[in-house]
Amino acid sequence: MKVLVVGSGGREHAICYAFSRSPRLTKLYCANGNAGIASVAECVAIRPDDIQALADFASANAVNLTFVGGETSLALGIVDEFTARGLRVIGPTQAAAQLESSKAFAKDFMARHEIPTAKYAVAHSVDRAKLMLEGGDFGSESSPVVVKADGLAAGKGVVVAQNRSEAVAACDEMGSLVGETAAEKIVLEECLVGREVSLLAFVDGENFALMPPVRDHKRIGEGDIGPNTGGMGTITDSSLLSPLQTDEIVRTIIRPTLRGCVRDNIPFRGILFLGLMMTGDGPKVLEYNVRFGDPETQAIIVRLNTDLIDICEAMLSAKLNELNIDWQPGASACVVLASEGYPAKPRTGDKIIGLDKASSREKVVVFHAGTSFNSERSHVTAGGRVLCVTSARADLQTALNSAYAAVSDISWPGMQYRRDIGR
Ligand code: AMP
């Protein structure tokens, strides 16, 4: 099996790592990869948004299976293009990817199929959103309102405003925050209260297989303070969701979502990611993503025992129900190491010390998010999030200890990380 992975971050390193462990793999490519991915795959210099070039590459190199890491390629229709050319690819079609690429689409979908989520209103311009708020059509003077840009915004398009005037200000700033296209429509939402958790599933159109529940830490600072980031760490642990809660999510959210996709003629195949709020009224959907999360994937993949190629083939042949997917029992932790200045202005080019020592620790995998080589072939930082130090162990505390011990091996000037992941 010749496999191509599309993307270049820690998530794609984890996906490549999983494929690299398959006895069925003969060749692994990653477009465009990074210095860590280069240790398990041949990196190919094609950007994830260059769909035609990716399809040309897959055809020319007789790639048997392509796995799409991120939402950009999916929203651009990579799956439709590959499928039209007879190339096997894992991910939803462009139409189904709207569950992520348009928050208004996702909210209308949930309303249509009675899937529990926050009350909402869609405004077809920033001005209309402000009128709705100021005219009292949505929310009240003193209650919190969540303001969301409709389009893809790399995690920057959501503001939890504490009152109406903050919400109006958030509308005004949305365009400059995420770009005019993503903010063409605005979704206003009731603010939900509860514990957040994410649940991902492999989906083949009809059948699904759940992954271990996962929690991320979005803020840069310990104690959840400071600006939002792409994610500073994640854990998987059975304590995140009880079997009863999981059953409720399957019954009220996952099954209706897959059924809704079939009814709307956008059958979903790929990775379905539910961002959930566990409220007093039961689980509610905060967002759908239509691909693996980053850094959720890193913590999930280190527990996957089953061959990822087998899982992909079961997804392609709609036989996920016949495959038993095996997870390493226990828990896992992923600690993100970021460069100085992240998230506002990350500095790059710093030489990374201690990678080999950290990677040689038992039950530790160091995934690269943003690294490259300098002229002496040493690893240097090449992005905001640089490394994801990940460990799967018998319980959460041991996994955290093991990840943090490996973190202490690694350094570069200005390296920052949170010491409270999993707490
Ligand atoms: P999203 O990208 O839609 O998941 O939003 C990002 C983050 O904003 C979530 O992880 C929540 O912390 C928060 N959030 C989004 N929607 C809501 C909501 N309706 N109520 C409360 N918090 C929310």
Coordinates of C-alpha atoms in Angstrom, one line a residue, residues 110-352:
M110 CA -28.8 20.5 13.6
A111 CA -32.1 22.4 13.8
R112 CA -33.5 20.4 10.9
H113 CA -32.5 17.1 12.4
E114 CA -33.3 18.0 16.0
I115 CA -29.8 17.6 17.2
P116 CA -29.2 19.3 20.6
T117 CA -27.2 22.6 20.3
A118 CA -27.3 26.2 21.5
K119 CA -30.2 28.4 20.4
Y120 CA -29.0 30.6 17.5
A121 CA -29.7 33.1 14.9
V122 CA -27.9 33.6 11.5
A123 CA -27.2 37.2 10.3
H124 CA -26.4 37.7 6.7
S125 CA -24.0 40.6 7.4
V126 CA -22.2 42.1 10.3
D127 CA -24.6 45.1 10.3
R128 CA -27.6 42.8 10.5
A129 CA -26.0 40.9 13.4
K130 CA -25.6 44.2 15.3
L131 CA -29.2 45.2 14.5
M132 CA -30.4 41.9 15.9
L133 CA -28.5 42.4 19.1
E134 CA -29.3 46.1 19.6
G135 CA -33.0 45.6 18.6
G136 CA -33.3 42.8 21.2
D137 CA -34.0 40.1 18.6
F138 CA -31.3 38.0 20.1
G139 CA -30.0 37.9 23.7
S140 CA -30.6 40.5 26.4
E141 CA -28.6 43.5 27.6
S142 CA -26.7 41.7 30.3
S143 CA -26.6 38.0 29.2
P144 CA -23.6 36.5 27.5
V145 CA -23.8 35.9 23.7
V146 CA -21.4 33.9 21.6
V147 CA -20.5 35.6 18.3
K148 CA -19.2 33.3 15.5
A149 CA -17.9 34.0 12.0
D150 CA -19.6 31.6 9.6
G151 CA -16.5 30.5 7.6
L152 CA -13.3 28.7 8.4
A153 CA -11.2 30.8 10.8
A154 CA -8.5 28.5 12.2
G155 CA -10.0 28.7 15.7
K156 CA -10.1 32.6 15.7
G157 CA -13.7 33.1 14.7
V158 CA -15.5 32.7 18.0
V159 CA -15.9 35.3 20.7
V160 CA -17.8 34.6 24.0
A161 CA -19.1 38.0 24.8
Q162 CA -20.2 38.7 28.4
N163 CA -23.0 41.1 27.4
R164 CA -24.7 42.9 24.5
S165 CA -22.2 45.7 24.1
E166 CA -19.3 43.2 24.0
A167 CA -21.2 41.2 21.4
V168 CA -21.7 44.3 19.2
A169 CA -18.0 45.1 19.5
A170 CA -17.1 41.5 18.6
C171 CA -19.3 41.8 15.4
D172 CA -17.4 45.0 14.5
E173 CA -14.0 43.3 14.9
M174 CA -14.9 39.9 13.3
G175 CA -13.9 41.0 9.7
S176 CA -10.4 42.1 10.7
L177 CA -10.0 39.0 13.0
V178 CA -10.8 36.3 10.4
G179 CA -11.1 38.1 7.0
E180 CA -14.2 39.5 5.3
T181 CA -15.1 36.2 3.5
A182 CA -15.2 34.1 6.7
A183 CA -17.2 36.9 8.4
E184 CA -19.7 37.4 5.5
K185 CA -22.3 35.8 7.7
I186 CA -22.4 35.9 11.5
V187 CA -23.9 33.2 13.8
L188 CA -25.2 34.4 17.2
E189 CA -25.5 31.8 19.9
E190 CA -26.9 31.3 23.4
C191 CA -23.9 30.8 25.7
L192 CA -23.9 27.3 27.1
V193 CA -22.6 26.4 30.5
G194 CA -21.0 23.1 31.4
R195 CA -17.9 20.9 30.9
E196 CA -16.4 20.7 27.4
V197 CA -15.3 17.4 25.9
S198 CA -14.7 16.2 22.4
L199 CA -15.7 12.9 20.9
L200 CA -14.4 11.7 17.5
A201 CA -15.5 8.8 15.4
F202 CA -14.4 7.0 12.2
V203 CA -17.5 7.1 9.9
D204 CA -18.2 5.1 6.8
G205 CA -21.5 6.7 5.7
E206 CA -23.7 4.4 7.9
N207 CA -21.5 2.9 10.6
F208 CA -19.2 4.6 13.0
A209 CA -16.5 3.6 15.5
L210 CA -15.9 5.9 18.5
M211 CA -12.4 7.0 19.6
P212 CA -11.5 7.6 23.2
P213 CA -13.0 10.9 24.5
V214 CA -10.5 13.8 24.5
R215 CA -10.2 17.2 26.1
D216 CA -8.0 20.0 24.9
H217 CA -6.6 23.1 26.6
K218 CA -7.0 26.1 24.2
R219 CA -5.6 29.1 26.2
I220 CA -1.9 29.9 26.2
G221 CA -1.7 30.4 30.0
E222 CA -1.9 28.0 32.9
G223 CA -5.3 28.2 34.6
D224 CA -6.9 28.8 31.2
I225 CA -5.9 32.5 30.9
G226 CA -4.6 34.6 28.1
P227 CA -5.3 34.4 24.3
N228 CA -6.7 31.3 22.5
T229 CA -4.3 29.1 20.6
G230 CA -4.6 26.2 18.3
G231 CA -4.3 24.0 21.4
M232 CA -1.6 23.7 24.1
G233 CA -2.3 20.1 25.1
T234 CA -4.8 17.3 25.3
I235 CA -5.6 14.2 27.3
T236 CA -7.7 11.1 26.6
D237 CA -9.2 9.4 29.7
S238 CA -12.3 7.3 30.4
S239 CA -13.2 9.7 33.2
L240 CA -14.1 12.4 30.6
L241 CA -17.3 10.6 29.7
S242 CA -19.2 7.9 31.6
P243 CA -20.7 5.0 29.5
L244 CA -24.2 6.5 30.1
Q245 CA -23.1 9.9 28.8
T246 CA -21.5 8.3 25.8
D247 CA -24.7 6.4 25.1
E248 CA -26.7 9.6 25.3
I249 CA -24.3 11.3 22.8
V250 CA -24.6 8.4 20.4
R251 CA -28.4 8.3 20.6
T252 CA -29.1 12.1 20.6
I253 CA -26.2 13.4 18.4
I254 CA -24.1 10.8 16.5
R255 CA -26.9 8.7 15.0
P256 CA -29.2 11.7 14.1
T257 CA -26.2 13.4 12.5
L258 CA -25.3 10.4 10.3
R259 CA -29.0 9.9 9.5
G260 CA -29.4 13.6 8.7
C261 CA -26.4 13.5 6.3
V262 CA -28.0 10.5 4.5
R263 CA -31.4 12.3 4.3
D264 CA -29.8 15.5 3.1
N265 CA -27.9 13.5 0.4
I266 CA -24.5 14.3 1.9
P267 CA -23.6 10.9 3.4
F268 CA -20.6 11.4 5.7
R269 CA -17.4 9.4 5.3
G270 CA -14.3 10.4 7.2
I271 CA -13.5 11.5 10.7
L272 CA -16.4 13.2 12.5
F273 CA -15.3 15.4 15.4
L274 CA -17.9 16.6 17.9
G275 CA -17.1 19.6 20.1
L276 CA -19.5 19.1 23.0
M277 CA -20.8 20.9 26.1
M278 CA -22.1 18.7 28.8
T279 CA -24.9 20.9 30.1
G280 CA -27.5 20.4 32.8
D281 CA -29.8 19.6 29.9
G282 CA -27.6 16.9 28.5
P283 CA -24.8 17.0 25.8
K284 CA -25.1 19.7 23.2
V285 CA -23.0 20.3 20.1
L286 CA -20.7 23.3 20.1
E287 CA -19.3 22.5 16.7
Y288 CA -18.7 19.9 14.2
N289 CA -15.3 19.3 12.6
V290 CA -15.0 17.0 9.7
R291 CA -11.4 15.8 10.3
F292 CA -9.0 14.9 13.1
G293 CA -8.2 17.7 15.6
D294 CA -4.8 19.0 16.3
P295 CA -3.5 18.3 19.0
E296 CA -6.4 15.8 19.9
T297 CA -5.1 13.3 17.2
Q298 CA -1.7 13.0 18.8
A299 CA -3.2 11.8 22.2
I300 CA -5.7 9.5 20.4
I301 CA -3.3 7.9 17.9
V302 CA -0.8 6.8 20.6
R303 CA -3.6 4.5 21.9
L304 CA -4.6 3.0 18.6
N305 CA -3.5 -0.6 18.3
T306 CA -5.4 -1.5 15.1
D307 CA -3.8 -0.9 11.7
L308 CA -4.9 2.4 10.3
I309 CA -4.8 1.0 6.8
D310 CA -7.4 -1.6 7.8
I311 CA -9.6 1.1 9.4
C312 CA -9.4 3.2 6.2
E313 CA -10.3 0.2 4.0
A314 CA -13.3 -0.6 6.2
M315 CA -14.4 3.0 5.9
L316 CA -14.1 2.9 2.1
S317 CA -16.1 -0.3 1.8
A318 CA -18.7 0.7 4.4
K319 CA -17.7 -2.2 6.6
L320 CA -16.7 -0.4 9.8
N321 CA -19.2 -2.5 11.6
E322 CA -17.2 -5.7 10.8
L323 CA -14.0 -4.3 12.2
N324 CA -13.0 -4.4 15.9
I325 CA -10.9 -1.4 16.6
D326 CA -8.6 -2.0 19.5
W327 CA -7.4 0.8 21.8
Q328 CA -4.7 0.6 24.4
P329 CA -6.5 0.7 27.7
G330 CA -5.6 3.6 30.1
A331 CA -5.0 7.2 29.2
S332 CA -2.8 9.5 27.3
A333 CA -1.4 13.0 27.5
C334 CA 0.0 15.4 24.9
V335 CA 1.9 18.5 25.9
V336 CA 2.5 21.2 23.2
L337 CA 5.8 23.0 23.2
A338 CA 5.5 26.4 21.6
S339 CA 7.9 29.1 20.5
E340 CA 8.5 32.5 22.1
G341 CA 5.8 35.0 21.1
Y342 CA 3.2 32.4 20.3
P343 CA 0.3 32.9 19.5
A344 CA 0.7 36.5 18.5
K345 CA 4.1 36.6 16.9
P346 CA 6.0 33.3 17.1
R347 CA 9.8 33.5 16.7
T348 CA 11.3 30.8 14.5
G349 CA 14.7 29.5 13.7
D350 CA 15.8 28.6 17.3
K351 CA 17.8 25.4 17.6
I352 CA 16.1 22.6 19.5

